[in-house]
PDB file of C-alpha atoms in Angstrom:
ATOM      1  CA  GLY A   1     -33.379 112.837  70.009  1.00  0.00           C
ATOM      2  CA  THR A   2     -34.146 113.149  66.357  1.00  0.00           C
ATOM      3  CA  PRO A   3     -37.797 112.058  65.599  1.00  0.00           C
ATOM      4  CA  THR A   4     -39.039 110.735  62.265  1.00  0.00           C
ATOM      5  CA  GLY A   5     -42.652 111.742  62.607  1.00  0.00           C
ATOM      6  CA  TRP A   6     -45.416 109.254  62.145  1.00  0.00           C
ATOM      7  CA  THR A   7     -45.225 106.959  59.148  1.00  0.00           C
ATOM      8  CA  ASN A   8     -47.943 104.537  57.696  1.00  0.00           C
ATOM      9  CA  ILE A   9     -50.530 106.574  59.616  1.00  0.00           C
ATOM     10  CA  GLN A  10     -53.422 104.610  57.881  1.00  0.00           C
ATOM     11  CA  GLY A  11     -51.806 101.246  58.712  1.00  0.00           C
ATOM     12  CA  PRO A  12     -53.735 100.427  61.902  1.00  0.00           C
ATOM     13  CA  THR A  13     -57.118 100.533  60.171  1.00  0.00           C
ATOM     14  CA  ILE A  14     -56.634  99.634  56.596  1.00  0.00           C
ATOM     15  CA  ASN A  15     -54.808  96.349  56.275  1.00  0.00           C
ATOM     16  CA  ASN A  16     -52.514  94.064  58.076  1.00  0.00           C
ATOM     17  CA  SER A  17     -49.334  94.781  56.118  1.00  0.00           C
ATOM     18  CA  THR A  18     -48.266  97.967  57.893  1.00  0.00           C
ATOM     19  CA  SER A  19     -48.374  99.675  61.274  1.00  0.00           C
ATOM     20  CA  ALA A  20     -48.198 103.328  62.216  1.00  0.00           C
ATOM     21  CA  THR A  21     -44.679 103.913  63.342  1.00  0.00           C
ATOM     22  CA  TYR A  22     -42.782 106.686  65.141  1.00  0.00           C
ATOM     23  CA  SER A  23     -39.130 106.548  66.006  1.00  0.00           C
ATOM     24  CA  VAL A  24     -36.620 108.707  67.829  1.00  0.00           C
ATOM     25  CA  ALA A  25     -32.849 108.343  67.426  1.00  0.00           C
ATOM     26  CA  PHE A  26     -30.971 109.332  70.545  1.00  0.00           C
ATOM     27  CA  THR A  27     -27.217 110.194  70.686  1.00  0.00           C
ATOM     28  CA  GLY A  28     -27.224 109.467  74.343  1.00  0.00           C
ATOM     29  CA  ALA A  29     -29.519 109.546  77.398  1.00  0.00           C
ATOM     30  CA  GLY A  30     -32.505 111.684  77.006  1.00  0.00           C
ATOM     31  CA  THR A  31     -36.274 112.008  76.611  1.00  0.00           C
ATOM     32  CA  GLY A  32     -38.755 112.884  73.907  1.00  0.00           C
ATOM     33  CA  THR A  33     -42.478 112.885  73.073  1.00  0.00           C
ATOM     34  CA  SER A  34     -44.141 111.952  69.794  1.00  0.00           C
ATOM     35  CA  LYS A  35     -46.597 114.096  67.882  1.00  0.00           C
ATOM     36  CA  PHE A  36     -50.221 113.082  68.080  1.00  0.00           C
ATOM     37  CA  LEU A  37     -51.527 110.154  66.002  1.00  0.00           C
ATOM     38  CA  GLU A  38     -55.146 110.892  65.318  1.00  0.00           C
ATOM     39  CA  LEU A  39     -57.517 108.066  64.434  1.00  0.00           C
ATOM     40  CA  PHE A  40     -61.050 108.955  63.357  1.00  0.00           C
ATOM     41  CA  ASP A  41     -63.842 108.304  60.802  1.00  0.00           C
ATOM     42  CA  PHE A  42     -64.964 104.949  62.358  1.00  0.00           C
ATOM     43  CA  ASP A  43     -68.189 105.149  60.405  1.00  0.00           C
ATOM     44  CA  PHE A  44     -70.510 104.768  63.498  1.00  0.00           C
ATOM     45  CA  ASN A  45     -74.263 104.811  62.833  1.00  0.00           C
ATOM     46  CA  ILE A  46     -75.702 105.111  66.363  1.00  0.00           C
ATOM     47  CA  PRO A  47     -79.462 105.972  66.281  1.00  0.00           C
ATOM     48  CA  SER A  48     -80.226 109.505  67.284  1.00  0.00           C
ATOM     49  CA  THR A  49     -82.544 108.333  70.077  1.00  0.00           C
ATOM     50  CA  ASP A  50     -79.776 106.330  71.844  1.00  0.00           C
ATOM     51  CA  ILE A  51     -77.889 107.836  74.779  1.00  0.00           C
ATOM     52  CA  ILE A  52     -74.098 107.388  74.861  1.00  0.00           C
ATOM     53  CA  VAL A  53     -73.019 106.017  78.156  1.00  0.00           C
ATOM     54  CA  GLY A  54     -69.369 105.005  77.569  1.00  0.00           C
ATOM     55  CA  VAL A  55     -66.434 104.791  75.139  1.00  0.00           C
ATOM     56  CA  GLU A  56     -63.727 102.137  75.113  1.00  0.00           C
ATOM     57  CA  VAL A  57     -60.586 102.287  73.081  1.00  0.00           C
ATOM     58  CA  HIS A  58     -58.230  99.348  72.349  1.00  0.00           C
ATOM     59  CA  ILE A  59     -54.701  99.997  71.080  1.00  0.00           C
ATOM     60  CA  ARG A  60     -52.396  97.109  70.019  1.00  0.00           C
ATOM     61  CA  ALA A  61     -48.818  98.447  70.122  1.00  0.00           C
ATOM     62  CA  ASN A  62     -45.277  97.533  70.741  1.00  0.00           C
ATOM     63  CA  ASN A  63     -41.792  99.017  71.064  1.00  0.00           C
ATOM     64  CA  ASP A  64     -39.413  97.189  68.747  1.00  0.00           C
ATOM     65  CA  GLY A  65     -36.492  99.560  68.541  1.00  0.00           C
ATOM     66  CA  SER A  66     -34.858  99.674  71.941  1.00  0.00           C
ATOM     67  CA  THR A  67     -31.295  98.445  71.819  1.00  0.00           C
ATOM     68  CA  GLY A  68     -29.966 100.229  74.885  1.00  0.00           C
ATOM     69  CA  GLY A  69     -32.599  99.525  77.511  1.00  0.00           C
ATOM     70  CA  GLY A  70     -34.761 102.663  76.981  1.00  0.00           C
ATOM     71  CA  THR A  71     -38.502 102.684  77.380  1.00  0.00           C
ATOM     72  CA  VAL A  72     -41.570 103.802  75.481  1.00  0.00           C
ATOM     73  CA  THR A  73     -44.747 104.719  77.505  1.00  0.00           C
ATOM     74  CA  PHE A  74     -48.178 106.219  76.619  1.00  0.00           C
ATOM     75  CA  ASP A  75     -48.167 109.953  77.204  1.00  0.00           C
ATOM     76  CA  THR A  76     -51.725 110.795  76.076  1.00  0.00           C
ATOM     77  CA  VAL A  77     -54.833 108.961  75.062  1.00  0.00           C
ATOM     78  CA  GLN A  78     -57.776 111.401  74.466  1.00  0.00           C
ATOM     79  CA  LEU A  79     -60.898 111.571  72.401  1.00  0.00           C
ATOM     80  CA  ARG A  80     -61.261 113.697  69.261  1.00  0.00           C
ATOM     81  CA  ASN A  81     -64.590 115.554  68.952  1.00  0.00           C
ATOM     82  CA  ASP A  82     -66.819 116.091  65.983  1.00  0.00           C
ATOM     83  CA  VAL A  83     -64.783 119.193  64.877  1.00  0.00           C
ATOM     84  CA  GLY A  84     -61.361 117.427  65.109  1.00  0.00           C
ATOM     85  CA  THR A  85     -60.385 118.922  68.521  1.00  0.00           C
ATOM     86  CA  ILE A  86     -58.475 116.707  70.973  1.00  0.00           C
ATOM     87  CA  THR A  87     -60.403 116.982  74.206  1.00  0.00           C
ATOM     88  CA  GLY A  88     -61.644 115.407  77.362  1.00  0.00           C
ATOM     89  CA  ASN A  89     -59.859 113.345  79.961  1.00  0.00           C
ATOM     90  CA  ASN A  90     -56.365 111.915  79.206  1.00  0.00           C
ATOM     91  CA  ASN A  91     -56.981 108.250  80.014  1.00  0.00           C
ATOM     92  CA  SER A  92     -53.289 107.239  79.821  1.00  0.00           C
ATOM     93  CA  ALA A  93     -51.610 106.360  83.024  1.00  0.00           C
ATOM     94  CA  GLY A  94     -48.134 106.115  81.530  1.00  0.00           C
ATOM     95  CA  GLU A  95     -48.500 102.455  80.441  1.00  0.00           C
ATOM     96  CA  THR A  96     -45.200 100.886  79.337  1.00  0.00           C
ATOM     97  CA  VAL A  97     -45.164  99.594  75.680  1.00  0.00           C
ATOM     98  CA  ALA A  98     -42.697  96.694  75.186  1.00  0.00           C
ATOM     99  CA  ALA A  99     -43.676  93.437  73.536  1.00  0.00           C
ATOM    100  CA  VAL A 100     -46.814  93.418  71.379  1.00  0.00           C
ATOM    101  CA  SER A 101     -49.761  94.034  73.803  1.00  0.00           C
ATOM    102  CA  THR A 102     -53.291  95.376  73.667  1.00  0.00           C
ATOM    103  CA  PHE A 103     -54.054  98.299  75.935  1.00  0.00           C
ATOM    104  CA  THR A 104     -57.582  99.263  76.918  1.00  0.00           C
ATOM    105  CA  PHE A 105     -58.658 102.857  77.782  1.00  0.00           C
ATOM    106  CA  GLY A 106     -62.066 103.799  78.992  1.00  0.00           C
ATOM    107  CA  ASN A 107     -64.939 101.450  79.566  1.00  0.00           C
ATOM    108  CA  SER A 108     -68.689 100.943  79.320  1.00  0.00           C
ATOM    109  CA  THR A 109     -69.421 103.777  81.645  1.00  0.00           C
ATOM    110  CA  ASP A 110     -66.536 106.225  80.892  1.00  0.00           C
ATOM    111  CA  LEU A 111     -67.392 109.365  78.868  1.00  0.00           C
ATOM    112  CA  TRP A 112     -63.915 110.760  79.183  1.00  0.00           C
ATOM    113  CA  GLY A 113     -65.189 113.870  80.941  1.00  0.00           C
ATOM    114  CA  LEU A 114     -67.396 114.770  77.885  1.00  0.00           C
ATOM    115  CA  THR A 115     -70.989 114.936  77.015  1.00  0.00           C
ATOM    116  CA  LEU A 116     -71.382 112.767  73.879  1.00  0.00           C
ATOM    117  CA  THR A 117     -74.305 112.388  71.635  1.00  0.00           C
ATOM    118  CA  PRO A 118     -74.993 110.156  68.724  1.00  0.00           C
ATOM    119  CA  ALA A 119     -74.514 113.159  66.311  1.00  0.00           C
ATOM    120  CA  ILE A 120     -71.035 113.713  67.799  1.00  0.00           C
ATOM    121  CA  VAL A 121     -69.987 110.017  67.702  1.00  0.00           C
ATOM    122  CA  ASN A 122     -71.324 109.461  64.189  1.00  0.00           C
ATOM    123  CA  ASP A 123     -69.419 112.402  62.795  1.00  0.00           C
ATOM    124  CA  PRO A 124     -66.396 111.396  60.611  1.00  0.00           C
ATOM    125  CA  ASP A 125     -64.139 113.656  62.699  1.00  0.00           C
ATOM    126  CA  PHE A 126     -64.872 111.812  65.908  1.00  0.00           C
ATOM    127  CA  GLY A 127     -62.246 109.431  67.196  1.00  0.00           C
ATOM    128  CA  PHE A 128     -59.198 109.556  69.494  1.00  0.00           C
ATOM    129  CA  ALA A 129     -55.594 110.614  69.540  1.00  0.00           C
ATOM    130  CA  ILE A 130     -52.366 109.138  71.101  1.00  0.00           C
ATOM    131  CA  LYS A 131     -48.885 110.234  71.992  1.00  0.00           C
ATOM    132  CA  PHE A 132     -45.887 108.327  73.330  1.00  0.00           C
ATOM    133  CA  ASP A 133     -43.065 109.290  75.646  1.00  0.00           C
ATOM    134  CA  TYR A 134     -39.501 107.986  74.952  1.00  0.00           C
ATOM    135  CA  THR A 135     -36.694 107.689  77.500  1.00  0.00           C
ATOM    136  CA  ALA A 136     -33.325 106.625  76.244  1.00  0.00           C
ATOM    137  CA  VAL A 137     -30.489 105.531  78.555  1.00  0.00           C
ATOM    138  CA  ALA A 138     -27.776 105.268  75.889  1.00  0.00           C
ATOM    139  CA  VAL A 139     -27.267 105.799  72.176  1.00  0.00           C
ATOM    140  CA  GLU A 140     -30.315 104.048  70.722  1.00  0.00           C
ATOM    141  CA  THR A 141     -33.435 104.383  68.530  1.00  0.00           C
ATOM    142  CA  LEU A 142     -36.729 103.918  70.254  1.00  0.00           C
ATOM    143  CA  VAL A 143     -39.564 102.869  68.005  1.00  0.00           C
ATOM    144  CA  SER A 144     -43.312 102.662  68.785  1.00  0.00           C
ATOM    145  CA  ASN A 145     -45.655 100.797  66.455  1.00  0.00           C
ATOM    146  CA  VAL A 146     -49.446 100.997  66.571  1.00  0.00           C
ATOM    147  CA  LEU A 147     -50.668  97.755  65.005  1.00  0.00           C
ATOM    148  CA  LEU A 148     -54.409  97.814  65.529  1.00  0.00           C
ATOM    149  CA  VAL A 149     -56.971 100.162  66.951  1.00  0.00           C
ATOM    150  CA  THR A 150     -60.575  99.471  67.890  1.00  0.00           C
ATOM    151  CA  MET A 151     -63.339 101.703  69.345  1.00  0.00           C
ATOM    152  CA  CYS A 152     -66.561 100.542  71.035  1.00  0.00           C
ATOM    153  CA  ILE A 153     -69.388 102.866  71.781  1.00  0.00           C
ATOM    154  CA  TYR A 154     -71.777 101.891  74.599  1.00  0.00           C
ATOM    155  CA  THR A 155     -75.346 103.092  74.502  1.00  0.00           C
ATOM    156  CA  SER A 156     -78.350 102.807  76.770  1.00  0.00           C
ATOM    157  CA  HIS A 157     -80.662 101.531  74.048  1.00  0.00           C
ATOM    158  CA  SER A 158     -82.300  98.437  75.650  1.00  0.00           C
ATOM    159  CA  GLY A 159     -82.627  95.195  73.745  1.00  0.00           C
ATOM    160  CA  ARG A 160     -79.788  95.859  71.408  1.00  0.00           C
ATOM    161  CA  VAL A 161     -76.041  95.974  71.576  1.00  0.00           C
ATOM    162  CA  LEU A 162     -74.112  97.925  68.942  1.00  0.00           C
ATOM    163  CA  VAL A 163     -70.598  96.850  68.407  1.00  0.00           C
ATOM    164  CA  ARG A 164     -68.232  97.894  65.640  1.00  0.00           C
ATOM    165  CA  ILE A 165     -64.650  96.613  65.362  1.00  0.00           C
ATOM    166  CA  ASP A 166     -62.329  98.185  62.894  1.00  0.00           C
ATOM    167  CA  GLY A 167     -58.662  97.467  62.352  1.00  0.00           C
ATOM    168  CA  ILE A 168     -56.064  95.041  61.139  1.00  0.00           C
ATOM    169  CA  GLY A 169     -56.884  91.337  61.108  1.00  0.00           C
ATOM    170  CA  THR A 170     -54.162  89.172  62.645  1.00  0.00           C
ATOM    171  CA  GLY A 171     -55.768  85.797  61.947  1.00  0.00           C
ATOM    172  CA  ALA A 172     -56.192  85.372  65.692  1.00  0.00           C
ATOM    173  CA  SER A 173     -59.348  84.243  67.332  1.00  0.00           C
ATOM    174  CA  ASN A 174     -60.713  86.440  70.251  1.00  0.00           C
ATOM    175  CA  SER A 175     -63.810  86.317  72.334  1.00  0.00           C
ATOM    176  CA  LEU A 176     -66.337  89.142  73.002  1.00  0.00           C
ATOM    177  CA  THR A 177     -68.639  88.845  76.044  1.00  0.00           C
ATOM    178  CA  ILE A 178     -72.048  90.595  75.928  1.00  0.00           C
ATOM    179  CA  ASN A 179     -74.385  90.176  78.864  1.00  0.00           C
ATOM    180  CA  ASN A 180     -72.493  87.002  79.986  1.00  0.00           C
ATOM    181  CA  ALA A 181     -72.795  85.451  76.558  1.00  0.00           C
ATOM    182  CA  THR A 182     -69.423  84.783  74.873  1.00  0.00           C
ATOM    183  CA  ILE A 183     -69.227  85.183  71.069  1.00  0.00           C
ATOM    184  CA  ASN A 184     -66.121  84.072  69.264  1.00  0.00           C
ATOM    185  CA  VAL A 185     -64.619  86.842  66.999  1.00  0.00           C
ATOM    186  CA  VAL A 186     -62.235  85.768  64.221  1.00  0.00           C
ATOM    187  CA  GLU A 187     -60.023  88.483  62.685  1.00  0.00           C
ATOM    188  CA  PHE A 188     -59.423  88.141  58.981  1.00  0.00           C
ATOM    189  CA  ALA A 189     -56.742  89.802  56.864  1.00  0.00           C
ATOM    190  CA  SER A 190     -59.185  92.201  55.190  1.00  0.00           C
ATOM    191  CA  GLU A 191     -61.923  92.640  57.687  1.00  0.00           C
ATOM    192  CA  ASN A 192     -63.020  91.769  61.201  1.00  0.00           C
ATOM    193  CA  VAL A 193     -66.109  89.746  61.821  1.00  0.00           C
TER     194      VAL A 193
END
């Protein structure tokens, strides 16, 4: 297929009017893989005395270009370290991207095979990277859109929970559960609260 490369690469974290998009035009059945979309500079400010115990990534994405029955799946979801190197475990299991859905990678105890410190996580180069696979069954264009990304860092600091949510507001209401207490989170057009 013929790929376009990523467009609107700042869309998932700046506003709600654009999404990062990658498309591949196929002239028949075939496969392809996108280039990496790297998302970083989450502006974390984890205290230097905290211990990082887990990293969780949420990616809201969809495939809106399939006209011939082809599929889009996650190929790679990996962390990006403090010098901009994509590293650690690939937490993708080949999840299928169809209608708009939010996918979760990692959790409160998953370090993605890495040793992470507050200095690494706080660095502007720290973040994650994703790639998609495309499988066409006919003449068609397959399109993947990344609409929203969030990253949560879990620490062992007792008595305090640090949560930062960055990304596009959708106007939807969500809930966040911390130690069995549910907090309603409302996403706004310009910022998340």
